[in-house]
Coordinates of C-alpha atoms and ligand atoms in Angstrom, one line a residue:
X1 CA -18.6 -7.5 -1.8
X2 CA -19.3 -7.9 -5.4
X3 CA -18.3 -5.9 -8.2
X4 CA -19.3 -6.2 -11.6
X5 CA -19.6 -4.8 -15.1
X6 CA -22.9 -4.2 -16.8
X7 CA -23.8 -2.8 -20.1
X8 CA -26.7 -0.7 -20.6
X9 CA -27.5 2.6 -21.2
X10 CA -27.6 4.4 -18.1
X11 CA -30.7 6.4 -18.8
X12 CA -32.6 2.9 -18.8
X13 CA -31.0 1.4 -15.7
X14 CA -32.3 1.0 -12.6
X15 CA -30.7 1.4 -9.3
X16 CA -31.0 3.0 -5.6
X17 CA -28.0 4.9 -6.4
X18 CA -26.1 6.2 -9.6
X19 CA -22.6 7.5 -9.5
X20 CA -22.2 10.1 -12.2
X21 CA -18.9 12.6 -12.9
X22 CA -18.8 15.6 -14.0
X23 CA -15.6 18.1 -14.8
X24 CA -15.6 21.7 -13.3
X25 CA -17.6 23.8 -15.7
X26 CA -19.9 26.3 -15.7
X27 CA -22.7 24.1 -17.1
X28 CA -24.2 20.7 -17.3
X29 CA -22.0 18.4 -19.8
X30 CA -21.9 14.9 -21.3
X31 CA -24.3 12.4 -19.2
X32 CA -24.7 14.7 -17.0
X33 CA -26.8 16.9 -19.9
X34 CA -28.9 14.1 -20.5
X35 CA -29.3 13.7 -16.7
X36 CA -30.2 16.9 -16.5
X37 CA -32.6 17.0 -19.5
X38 CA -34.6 14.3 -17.7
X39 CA -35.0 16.6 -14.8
X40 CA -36.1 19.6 -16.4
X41 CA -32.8 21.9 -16.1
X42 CA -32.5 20.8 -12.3
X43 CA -28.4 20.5 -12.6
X44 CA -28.3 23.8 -14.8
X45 CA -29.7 25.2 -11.8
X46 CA -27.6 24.1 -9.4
X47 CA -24.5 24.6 -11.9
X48 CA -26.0 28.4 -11.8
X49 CA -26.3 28.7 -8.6
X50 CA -22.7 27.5 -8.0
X51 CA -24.7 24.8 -5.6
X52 CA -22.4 22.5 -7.8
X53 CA -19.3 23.2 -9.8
X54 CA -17.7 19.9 -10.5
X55 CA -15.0 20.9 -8.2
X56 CA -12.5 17.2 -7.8
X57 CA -14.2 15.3 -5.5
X58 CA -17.4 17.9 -4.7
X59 CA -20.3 15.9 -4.2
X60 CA -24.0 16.2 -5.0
X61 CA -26.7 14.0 -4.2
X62 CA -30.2 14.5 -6.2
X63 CA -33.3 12.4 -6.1
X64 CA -35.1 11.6 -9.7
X65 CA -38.7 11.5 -8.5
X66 CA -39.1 8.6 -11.0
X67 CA -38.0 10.8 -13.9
X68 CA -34.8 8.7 -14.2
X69 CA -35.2 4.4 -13.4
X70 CA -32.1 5.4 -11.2
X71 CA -33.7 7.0 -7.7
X72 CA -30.9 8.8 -7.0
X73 CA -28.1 10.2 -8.8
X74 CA -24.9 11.1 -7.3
X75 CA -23.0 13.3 -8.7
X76 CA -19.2 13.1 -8.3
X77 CA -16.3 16.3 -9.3
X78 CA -13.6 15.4 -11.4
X79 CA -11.8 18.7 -11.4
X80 CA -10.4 20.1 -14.4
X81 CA -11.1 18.2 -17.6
X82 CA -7.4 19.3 -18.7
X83 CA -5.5 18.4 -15.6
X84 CA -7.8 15.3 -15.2
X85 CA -5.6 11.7 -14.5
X86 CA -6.0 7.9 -13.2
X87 CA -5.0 8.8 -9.9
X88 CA -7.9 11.5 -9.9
X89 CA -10.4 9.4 -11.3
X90 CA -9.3 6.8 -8.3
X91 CA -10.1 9.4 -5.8
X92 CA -13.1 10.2 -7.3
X93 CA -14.2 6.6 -7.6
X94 CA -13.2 6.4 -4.1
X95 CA -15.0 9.8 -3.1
X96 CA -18.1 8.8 -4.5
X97 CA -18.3 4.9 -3.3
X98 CA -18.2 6.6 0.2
X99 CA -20.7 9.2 0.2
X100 CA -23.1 6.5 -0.9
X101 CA -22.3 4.2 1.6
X102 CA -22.4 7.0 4.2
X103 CA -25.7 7.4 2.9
X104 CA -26.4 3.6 3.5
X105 CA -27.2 2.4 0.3
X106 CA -26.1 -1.6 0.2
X107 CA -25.8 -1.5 -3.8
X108 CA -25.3 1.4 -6.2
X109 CA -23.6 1.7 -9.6
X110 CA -21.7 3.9 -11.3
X111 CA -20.6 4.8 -14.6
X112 CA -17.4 6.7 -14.0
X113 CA -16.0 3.2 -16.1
X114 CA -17.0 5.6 -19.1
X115 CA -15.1 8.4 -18.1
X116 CA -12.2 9.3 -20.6
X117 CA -8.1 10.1 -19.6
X118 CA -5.9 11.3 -21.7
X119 CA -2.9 9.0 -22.2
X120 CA -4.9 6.1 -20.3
X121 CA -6.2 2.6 -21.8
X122 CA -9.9 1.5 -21.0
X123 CA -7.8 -1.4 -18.7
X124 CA -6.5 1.6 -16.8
X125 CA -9.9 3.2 -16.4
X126 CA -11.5 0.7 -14.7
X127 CA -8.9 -0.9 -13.5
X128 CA -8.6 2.8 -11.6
X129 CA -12.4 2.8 -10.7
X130 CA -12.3 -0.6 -9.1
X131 CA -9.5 0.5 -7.0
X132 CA -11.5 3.2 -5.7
X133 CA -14.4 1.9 -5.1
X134 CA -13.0 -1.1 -3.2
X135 CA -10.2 0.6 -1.2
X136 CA -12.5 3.3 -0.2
X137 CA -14.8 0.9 1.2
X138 CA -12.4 -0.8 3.6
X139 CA -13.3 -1.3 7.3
X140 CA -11.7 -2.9 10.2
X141 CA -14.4 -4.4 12.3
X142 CA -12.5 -7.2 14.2
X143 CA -13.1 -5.6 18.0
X144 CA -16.2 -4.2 17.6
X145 CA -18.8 -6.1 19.2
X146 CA -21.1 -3.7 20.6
X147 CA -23.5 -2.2 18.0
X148 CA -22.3 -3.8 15.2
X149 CA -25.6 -3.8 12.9
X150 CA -25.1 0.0 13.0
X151 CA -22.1 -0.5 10.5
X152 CA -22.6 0.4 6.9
X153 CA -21.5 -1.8 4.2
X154 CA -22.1 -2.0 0.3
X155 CA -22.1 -5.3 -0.7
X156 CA -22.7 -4.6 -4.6
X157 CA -21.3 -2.3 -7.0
X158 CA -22.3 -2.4 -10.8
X159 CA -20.0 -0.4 -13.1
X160 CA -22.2 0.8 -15.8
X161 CA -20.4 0.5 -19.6
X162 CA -21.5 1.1 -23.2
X163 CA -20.5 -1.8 -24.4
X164 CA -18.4 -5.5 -23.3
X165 CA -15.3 -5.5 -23.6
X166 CA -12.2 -7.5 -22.6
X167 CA -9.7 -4.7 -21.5
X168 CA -12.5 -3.5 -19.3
X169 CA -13.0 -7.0 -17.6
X170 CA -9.4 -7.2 -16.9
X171 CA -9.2 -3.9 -15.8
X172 CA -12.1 -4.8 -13.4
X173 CA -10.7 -8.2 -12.5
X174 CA -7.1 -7.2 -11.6
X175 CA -8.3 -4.1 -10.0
X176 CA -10.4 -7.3 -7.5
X177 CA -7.3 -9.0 -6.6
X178 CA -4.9 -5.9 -6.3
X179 CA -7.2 -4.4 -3.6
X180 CA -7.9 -8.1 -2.0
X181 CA -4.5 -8.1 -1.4
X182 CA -4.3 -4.0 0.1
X183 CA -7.2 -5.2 1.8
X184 CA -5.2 -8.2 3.4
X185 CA -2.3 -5.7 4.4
X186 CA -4.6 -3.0 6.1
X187 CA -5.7 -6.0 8.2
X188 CA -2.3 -7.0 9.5
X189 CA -1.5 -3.5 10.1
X190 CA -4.3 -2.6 12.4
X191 CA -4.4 -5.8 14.4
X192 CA -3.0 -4.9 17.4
X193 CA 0.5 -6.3 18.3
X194 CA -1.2 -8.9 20.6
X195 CA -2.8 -10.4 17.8
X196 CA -0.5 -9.4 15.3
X197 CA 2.4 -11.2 16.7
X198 CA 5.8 -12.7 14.7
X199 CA 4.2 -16.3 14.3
X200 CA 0.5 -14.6 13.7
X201 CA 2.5 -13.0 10.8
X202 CA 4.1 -16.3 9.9
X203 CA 0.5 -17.7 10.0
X204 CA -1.5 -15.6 7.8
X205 CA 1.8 -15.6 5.3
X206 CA 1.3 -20.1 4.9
X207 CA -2.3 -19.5 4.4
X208 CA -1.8 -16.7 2.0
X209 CA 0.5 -19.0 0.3
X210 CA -1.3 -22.3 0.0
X211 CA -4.3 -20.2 -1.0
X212 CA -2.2 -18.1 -4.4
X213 CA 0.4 -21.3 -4.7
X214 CA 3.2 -19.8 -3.7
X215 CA 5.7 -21.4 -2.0
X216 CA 6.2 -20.3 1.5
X217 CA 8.9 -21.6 4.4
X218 CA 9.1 -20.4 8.0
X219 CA 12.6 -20.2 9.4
X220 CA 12.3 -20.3 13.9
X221 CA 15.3 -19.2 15.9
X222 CA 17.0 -22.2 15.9
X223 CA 17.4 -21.6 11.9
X224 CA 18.2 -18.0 12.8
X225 CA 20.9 -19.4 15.1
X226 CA 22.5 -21.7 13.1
X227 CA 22.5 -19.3 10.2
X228 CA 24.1 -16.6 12.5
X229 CA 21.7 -14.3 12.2
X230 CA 22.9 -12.2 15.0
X231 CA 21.2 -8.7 14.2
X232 CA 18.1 -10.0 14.0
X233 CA 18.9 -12.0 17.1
X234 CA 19.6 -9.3 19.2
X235 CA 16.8 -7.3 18.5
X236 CA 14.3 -10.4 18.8
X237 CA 16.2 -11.0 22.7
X238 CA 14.2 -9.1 24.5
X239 CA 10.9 -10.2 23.3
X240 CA 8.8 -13.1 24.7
X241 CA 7.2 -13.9 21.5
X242 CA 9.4 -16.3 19.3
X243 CA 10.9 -14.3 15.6
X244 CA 10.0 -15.6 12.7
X245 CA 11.8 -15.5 9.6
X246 CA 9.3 -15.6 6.6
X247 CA 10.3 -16.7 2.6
X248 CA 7.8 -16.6 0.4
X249 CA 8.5 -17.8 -3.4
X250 CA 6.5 -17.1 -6.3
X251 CA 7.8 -18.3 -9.6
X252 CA 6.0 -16.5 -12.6
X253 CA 9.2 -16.3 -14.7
X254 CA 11.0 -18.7 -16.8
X255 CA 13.0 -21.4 -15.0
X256 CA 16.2 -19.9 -13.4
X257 CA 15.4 -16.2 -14.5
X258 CA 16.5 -14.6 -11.6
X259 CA 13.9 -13.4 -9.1
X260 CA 13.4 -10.0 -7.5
X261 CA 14.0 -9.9 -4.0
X262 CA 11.4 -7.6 -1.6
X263 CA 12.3 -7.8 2.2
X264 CA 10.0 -6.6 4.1
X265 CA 10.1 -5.3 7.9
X266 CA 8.0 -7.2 9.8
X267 CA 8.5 -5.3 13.4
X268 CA 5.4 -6.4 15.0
X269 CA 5.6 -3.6 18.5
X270 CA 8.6 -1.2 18.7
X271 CA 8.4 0.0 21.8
X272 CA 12.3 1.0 21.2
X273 CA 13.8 -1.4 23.8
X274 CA 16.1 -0.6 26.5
X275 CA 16.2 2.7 24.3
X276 CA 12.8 2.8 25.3
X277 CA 10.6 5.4 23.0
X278 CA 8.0 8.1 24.6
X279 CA 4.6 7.0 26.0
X280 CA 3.3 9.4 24.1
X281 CA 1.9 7.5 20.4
X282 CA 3.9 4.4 21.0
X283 CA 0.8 2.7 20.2
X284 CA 1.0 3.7 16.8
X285 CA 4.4 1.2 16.7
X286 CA 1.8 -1.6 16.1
X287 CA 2.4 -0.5 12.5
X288 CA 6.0 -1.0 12.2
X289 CA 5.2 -4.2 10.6
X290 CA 3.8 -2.6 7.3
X291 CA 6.7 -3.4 5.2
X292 CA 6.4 -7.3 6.1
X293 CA 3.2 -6.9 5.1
X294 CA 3.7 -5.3 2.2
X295 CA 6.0 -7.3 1.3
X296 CA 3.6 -10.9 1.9
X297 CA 0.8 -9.1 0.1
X298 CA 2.5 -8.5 -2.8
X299 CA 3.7 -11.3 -3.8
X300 CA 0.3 -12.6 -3.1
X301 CA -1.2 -10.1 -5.8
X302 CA 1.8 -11.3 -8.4
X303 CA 0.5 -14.6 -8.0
X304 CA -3.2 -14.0 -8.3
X305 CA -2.2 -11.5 -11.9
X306 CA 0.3 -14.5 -12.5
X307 CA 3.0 -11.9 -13.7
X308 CA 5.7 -13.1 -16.0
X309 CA 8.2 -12.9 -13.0
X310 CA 10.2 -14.6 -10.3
X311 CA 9.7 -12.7 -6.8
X312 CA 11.2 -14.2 -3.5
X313 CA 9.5 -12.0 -0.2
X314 CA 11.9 -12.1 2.8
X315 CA 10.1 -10.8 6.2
X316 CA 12.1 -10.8 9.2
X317 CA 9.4 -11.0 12.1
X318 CA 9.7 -9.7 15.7
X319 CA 8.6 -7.5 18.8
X320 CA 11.6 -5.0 20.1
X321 CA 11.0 -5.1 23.8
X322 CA 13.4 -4.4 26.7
X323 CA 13.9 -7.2 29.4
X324 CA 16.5 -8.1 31.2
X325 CA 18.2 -10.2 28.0
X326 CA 17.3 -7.5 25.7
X327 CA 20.1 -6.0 24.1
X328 CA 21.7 -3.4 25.4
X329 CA 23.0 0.0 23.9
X330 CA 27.2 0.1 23.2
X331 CA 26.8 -4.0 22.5
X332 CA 28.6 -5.2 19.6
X333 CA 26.7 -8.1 17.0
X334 CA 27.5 -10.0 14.8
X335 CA 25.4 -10.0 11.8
X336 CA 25.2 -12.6 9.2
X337 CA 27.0 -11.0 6.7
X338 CA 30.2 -11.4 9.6
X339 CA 30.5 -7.7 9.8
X340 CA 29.7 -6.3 13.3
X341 CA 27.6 -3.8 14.3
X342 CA 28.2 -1.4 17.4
X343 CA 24.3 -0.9 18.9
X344 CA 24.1 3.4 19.4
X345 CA 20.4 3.2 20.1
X346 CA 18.3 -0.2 20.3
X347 CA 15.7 2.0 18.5
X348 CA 17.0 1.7 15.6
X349 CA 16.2 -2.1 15.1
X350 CA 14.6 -2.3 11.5
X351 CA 18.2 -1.6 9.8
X352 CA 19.5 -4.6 11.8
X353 CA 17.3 -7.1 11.4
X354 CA 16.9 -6.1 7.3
X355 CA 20.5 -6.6 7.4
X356 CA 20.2 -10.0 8.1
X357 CA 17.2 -10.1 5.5
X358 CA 19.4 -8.9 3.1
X359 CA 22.3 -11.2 3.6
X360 CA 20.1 -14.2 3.5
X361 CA 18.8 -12.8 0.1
X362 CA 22.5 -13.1 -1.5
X363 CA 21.5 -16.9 -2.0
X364 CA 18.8 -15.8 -4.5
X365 CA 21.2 -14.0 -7.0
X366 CA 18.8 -11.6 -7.2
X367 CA 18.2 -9.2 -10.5
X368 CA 17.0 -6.5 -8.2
X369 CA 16.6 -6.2 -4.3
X370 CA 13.8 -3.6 -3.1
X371 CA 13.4 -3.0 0.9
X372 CA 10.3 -1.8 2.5
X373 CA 10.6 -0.9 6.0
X374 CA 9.1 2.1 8.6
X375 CA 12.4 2.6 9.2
X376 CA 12.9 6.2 10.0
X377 CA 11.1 8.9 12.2
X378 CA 13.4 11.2 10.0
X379 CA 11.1 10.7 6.5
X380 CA 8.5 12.1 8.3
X381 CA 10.4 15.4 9.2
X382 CA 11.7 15.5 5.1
X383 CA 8.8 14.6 3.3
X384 CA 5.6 14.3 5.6
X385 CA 2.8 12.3 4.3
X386 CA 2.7 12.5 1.5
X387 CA 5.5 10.3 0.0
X388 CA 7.6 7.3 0.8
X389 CA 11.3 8.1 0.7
X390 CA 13.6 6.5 -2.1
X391 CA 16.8 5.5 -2.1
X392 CA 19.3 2.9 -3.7
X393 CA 22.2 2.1 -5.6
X394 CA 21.1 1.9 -9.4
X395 CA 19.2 4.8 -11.6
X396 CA 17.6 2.6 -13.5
X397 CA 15.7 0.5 -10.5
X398 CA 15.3 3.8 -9.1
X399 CA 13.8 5.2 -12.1
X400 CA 11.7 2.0 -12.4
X401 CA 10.4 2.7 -8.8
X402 CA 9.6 6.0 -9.5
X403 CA 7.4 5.3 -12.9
X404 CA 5.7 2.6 -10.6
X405 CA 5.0 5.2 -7.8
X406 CA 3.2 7.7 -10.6
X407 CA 1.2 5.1 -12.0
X408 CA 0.0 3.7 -8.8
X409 CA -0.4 6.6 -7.2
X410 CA 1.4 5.6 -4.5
X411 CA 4.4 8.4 -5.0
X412 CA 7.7 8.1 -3.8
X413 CA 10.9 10.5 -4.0
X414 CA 14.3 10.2 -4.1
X415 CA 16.9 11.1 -1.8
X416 CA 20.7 10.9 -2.2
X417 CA 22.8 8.3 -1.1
X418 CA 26.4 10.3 -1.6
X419 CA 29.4 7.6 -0.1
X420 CA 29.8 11.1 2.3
X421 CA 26.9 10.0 4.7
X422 CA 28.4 6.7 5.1
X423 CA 30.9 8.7 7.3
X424 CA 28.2 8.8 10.0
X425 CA 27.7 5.2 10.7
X426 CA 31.7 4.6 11.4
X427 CA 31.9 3.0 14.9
X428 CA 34.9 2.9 16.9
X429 CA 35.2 -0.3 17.5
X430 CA 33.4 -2.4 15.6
X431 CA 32.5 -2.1 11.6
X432 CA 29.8 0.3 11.2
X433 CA 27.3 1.6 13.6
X434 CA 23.6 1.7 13.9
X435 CA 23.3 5.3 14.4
X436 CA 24.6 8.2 12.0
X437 CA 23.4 11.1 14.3
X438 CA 20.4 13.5 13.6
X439 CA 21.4 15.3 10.6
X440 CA 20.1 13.2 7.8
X441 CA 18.8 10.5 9.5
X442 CA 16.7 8.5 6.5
X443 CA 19.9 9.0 4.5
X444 CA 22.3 7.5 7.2
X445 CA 19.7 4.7 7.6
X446 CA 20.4 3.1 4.1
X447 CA 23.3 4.4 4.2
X448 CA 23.8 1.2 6.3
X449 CA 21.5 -0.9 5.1
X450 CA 23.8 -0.4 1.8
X451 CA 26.5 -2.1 3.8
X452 CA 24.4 -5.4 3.6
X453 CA 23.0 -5.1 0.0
X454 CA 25.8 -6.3 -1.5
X455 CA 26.7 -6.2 -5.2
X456 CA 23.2 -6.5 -6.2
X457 CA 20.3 -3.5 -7.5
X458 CA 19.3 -2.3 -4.8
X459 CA 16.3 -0.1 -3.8
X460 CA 15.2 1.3 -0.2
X461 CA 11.7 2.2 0.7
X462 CA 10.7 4.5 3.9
X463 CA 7.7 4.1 4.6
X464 CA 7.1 5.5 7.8
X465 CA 5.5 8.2 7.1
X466 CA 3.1 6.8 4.6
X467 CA 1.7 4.0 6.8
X468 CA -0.7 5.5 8.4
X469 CA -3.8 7.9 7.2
X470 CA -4.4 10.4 9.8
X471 CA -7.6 11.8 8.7
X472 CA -9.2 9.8 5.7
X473 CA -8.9 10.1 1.8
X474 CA -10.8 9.4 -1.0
X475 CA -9.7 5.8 -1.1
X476 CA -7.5 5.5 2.1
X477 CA -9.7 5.2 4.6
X478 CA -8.2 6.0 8.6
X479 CA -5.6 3.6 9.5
X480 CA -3.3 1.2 8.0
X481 CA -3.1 2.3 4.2
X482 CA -1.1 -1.0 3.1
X483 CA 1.4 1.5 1.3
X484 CA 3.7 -0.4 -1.3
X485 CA 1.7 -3.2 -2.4
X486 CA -0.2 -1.5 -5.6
X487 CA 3.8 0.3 -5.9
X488 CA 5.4 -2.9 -5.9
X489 CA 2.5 -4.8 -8.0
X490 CA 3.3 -1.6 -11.2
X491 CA 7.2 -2.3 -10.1
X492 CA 6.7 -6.1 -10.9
X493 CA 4.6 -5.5 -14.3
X494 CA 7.2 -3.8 -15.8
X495 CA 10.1 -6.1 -15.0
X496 CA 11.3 -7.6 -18.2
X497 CA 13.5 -11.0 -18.6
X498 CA 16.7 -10.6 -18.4
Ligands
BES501 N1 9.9 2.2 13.7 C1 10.7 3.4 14.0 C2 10.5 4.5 12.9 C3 9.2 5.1 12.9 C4 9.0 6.3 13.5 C5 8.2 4.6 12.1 C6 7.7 6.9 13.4 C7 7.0 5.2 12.0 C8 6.7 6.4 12.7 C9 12.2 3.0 13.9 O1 12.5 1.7 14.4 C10 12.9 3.9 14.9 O2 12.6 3.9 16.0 N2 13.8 4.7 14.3 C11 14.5 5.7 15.1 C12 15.9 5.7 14.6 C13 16.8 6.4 15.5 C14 17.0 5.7 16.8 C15 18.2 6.5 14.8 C16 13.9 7.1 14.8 O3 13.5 7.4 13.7 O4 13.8 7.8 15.8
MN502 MN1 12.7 1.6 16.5
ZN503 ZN1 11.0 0.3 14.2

């Protein structure tokens, strides 16, 4: 697909398709006065008619009849002009690049570039509508092979502006690669778990690498072995499919600035092991890979921005499957770190083999440490969809998270991590236990994966309930959303030398 910036006056420019906003009002504003001028009071009427309001994301498609070069002009909501933000304008640049392509058009443009937001730079304005517009467009073709020239697709957008200008390229640009590399992390996610195995992950992670120059290093279980990787050992025993232990190093920063450390957890099928989960939806455990990929794709879109930072990705890669070596509930491990784990449930597999992530992270001396993982069934019950859960060890990463999550509309929120739930994961026998029990069950999760962070800032991201869209938005089409990568991207711009 391409995207570019063009600037004319839209009056003059022709196009099958024009995107044009408009806030909720009573009547015909802005361009969309001199839109409506053209066409002889046309959107008066249907403002009048209440046919269209400008409602956020209320859609209106009109043909010129050759009073307007554009043949068609679509017009987009934007809500109310007061409560009016980036992330609204994203949706709306998402909303719109949709219904035109639902309508089949292979090119259209839009000028929603030229829309203004309070508190927001021209960069984050089309920076926003790029987003949008790409994101929106995503779709995961791979299996089809019947009826496949029935499949829509635009293959050029033009984003109409007043004038050149270089905050608006880079806005454009950087919006490019930030959704090339979402677009990267959808794929893994929806590839099934046949395809999308440990070393298929360890794969697409070298070519990712060679292709943004960062450095990248596969570790087999042989490394894993002679590093005493034991968690991640265990959960990997009762898979066929070889682990994989991916490190990815991009060095932005200055020489021996201490990196920030993202782990990722690369879970390729869950199907629970010998604590085998439901039937039911454990299809949907294809997915519990999302924070690997995360994790691989951001550090791919660091590179391509080439931000002024050090970032090291560690993605611990396997299937949890029960056999007759997997391992078994009431097992004791020895994890890297040397502490031992008592195995409750073998379900709860992501904290163990992060654990290990995080202890082979210590070499790195990292300035901050930020987890991404589908860990918990138990974010889904607190928060839903609609946010990733948040916890850690330090305000000010935590507060850095949370900034990151606004901007990028990928929102996140905080729970607590009082020393009180760490009660839960005491074992009996050995150090700490993989299970706290139902009540709190996120909580109890880093709770343990605290154990293993160390000294260092440390931040935890649950992301299973914002992995997968359920019914399509704006810009998240259904399916993998490739949740934390535009997160982590904001994180990353705003980390300053120490
Ligand atoms: N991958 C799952 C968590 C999950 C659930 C992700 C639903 C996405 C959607 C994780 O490994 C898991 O099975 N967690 C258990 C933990 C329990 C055994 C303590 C859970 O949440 O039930
Ligand atoms: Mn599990
Ligand atoms: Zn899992």
């Amino acid at each position: 697909m391409k995207i570019y910036i063009k600037a004319e006056v839209f009056e003059k420019h022709k196009t099958g398709g024009l995107v044009v906003g408009s806030f909720e009002s009573k009547k015909a504003e802005g361009l969309v006065k001199v839109i409506d001028k053209r066409l002889n009071g046309l959107i008066s009427k249907l403002f009048k008619d209440k046919d269209f309001e400008g409602k956020l994301k209320q859609t209106r498609l009109i043909y010129t009849q050759g009073k307007l070069p554009a043949e068609r002009v679509l017009l987009i909501g934007l809500g109310k002009e007061k409560e009016f933000t980036i992330e609204k304008l994203r949706q709306a640049s998402g909303g719109s690049s949709r219904a035109v392509k639902d309508l089949g058009l292979k090119k259209f443009s839009t000028t929603l570039a030229q829309v203004k937001v309070k508190n927001a730079s021209v960069y984050d304005i089309s920076k926003a509508v790029t987003e949008g517009a790409i994101l929106s467009l995503y779709d995961f073709t791979s299996y089809r092979t019947e009826k496949r020239e029935e499949i829509k697709r635009v293959d050029e957008i033009a984003l109409l502006i007043e004038k050149e200008n270089r905050e608006i390229k880079k806005g454009l640009d950087d919006g490019i690669k930030i959704s090339e590399a979402v677009y990267l992390a959808r794929d893994m996610i929806n590839h099934p778990a046949n395809t999308a195995t440990p070393t298929y992950l360890s794969e697409q992670a070298k070519r990712i690498a060679r292709k943004s120059g960062i450095k990248c290093k596969i570790l087999n279980k042989a490394d894993m072995e002679r590093l005493k990787m034991g968690a991640l050992l265990a959960v990997a025993r009762g898979s066929d499919e070889p682990p994989k232990f991916i490190i990815m190093e991009y060095n932005g920063g200055k020489k021996g600035e201490p990196p920030v450390l993202i782990a990722g957890k690369g879970l390729t099928f869950d199907s629970g092991g010998i604590s085998l989960k439901p039937s039911e939806k454990m299809e949907e455990m294809k997915h519990d890979m999302a924070g690997g990929a995360a994790a691989i794709c951001a550090i791919k879109a660091a590179a391509d921005l080439k931000l002024p930072v050090n970032v090291v990705s560690l993605i611990p890669a396997t299937e949890n499957m029960p056999s007759g070596k997997a391992d078994k509930p009431g097992d004791v491990v020895k994890a890297m770190s040397g502490k031992t784990i008592e195995v409750i449930s073998t379900d709860a597999e992501g904290r163990m083999i992060l654990a290990d992530a995080l202890t082979y992270g210590e070499r790195y001396k990292p300035k901050a440490v930020i987890d991404l993982a589908t860990l918990t069934g138990a974010v889904i019950i607190a928060l839903g969809h609609h946010a990733t859960g948040l916890l850690g060890n330090d305000k000010d990463l935590i507060e850095a998270i949370k900034k990151a999550g606004e901007k990028s509309g990928e929102r996140v929120w905080e729970l607590p991590l009082w020393e009180e739930y760490e009660e839960q994961n005491k074992s009996d026998i050995a150090d700490v236990k993989n299970v706290g029990g139902r009540p709190a069950g996120t909580i109890t999760a880093a709770a343990f994966l605290k154990k293993f962070a160390g000294k260092f800032k440390w931040a935890h991201l649950d992301i299973a309930g914002t992995v997968w869209e359920y019914n399509g938005k704006p810009y998240v089409p259904k399916g993998a959303v490739g949740v934390g990568v535009r997160l982590l991207v904001e994180y990353l711009k705003s980390v300053k030398e120490s």
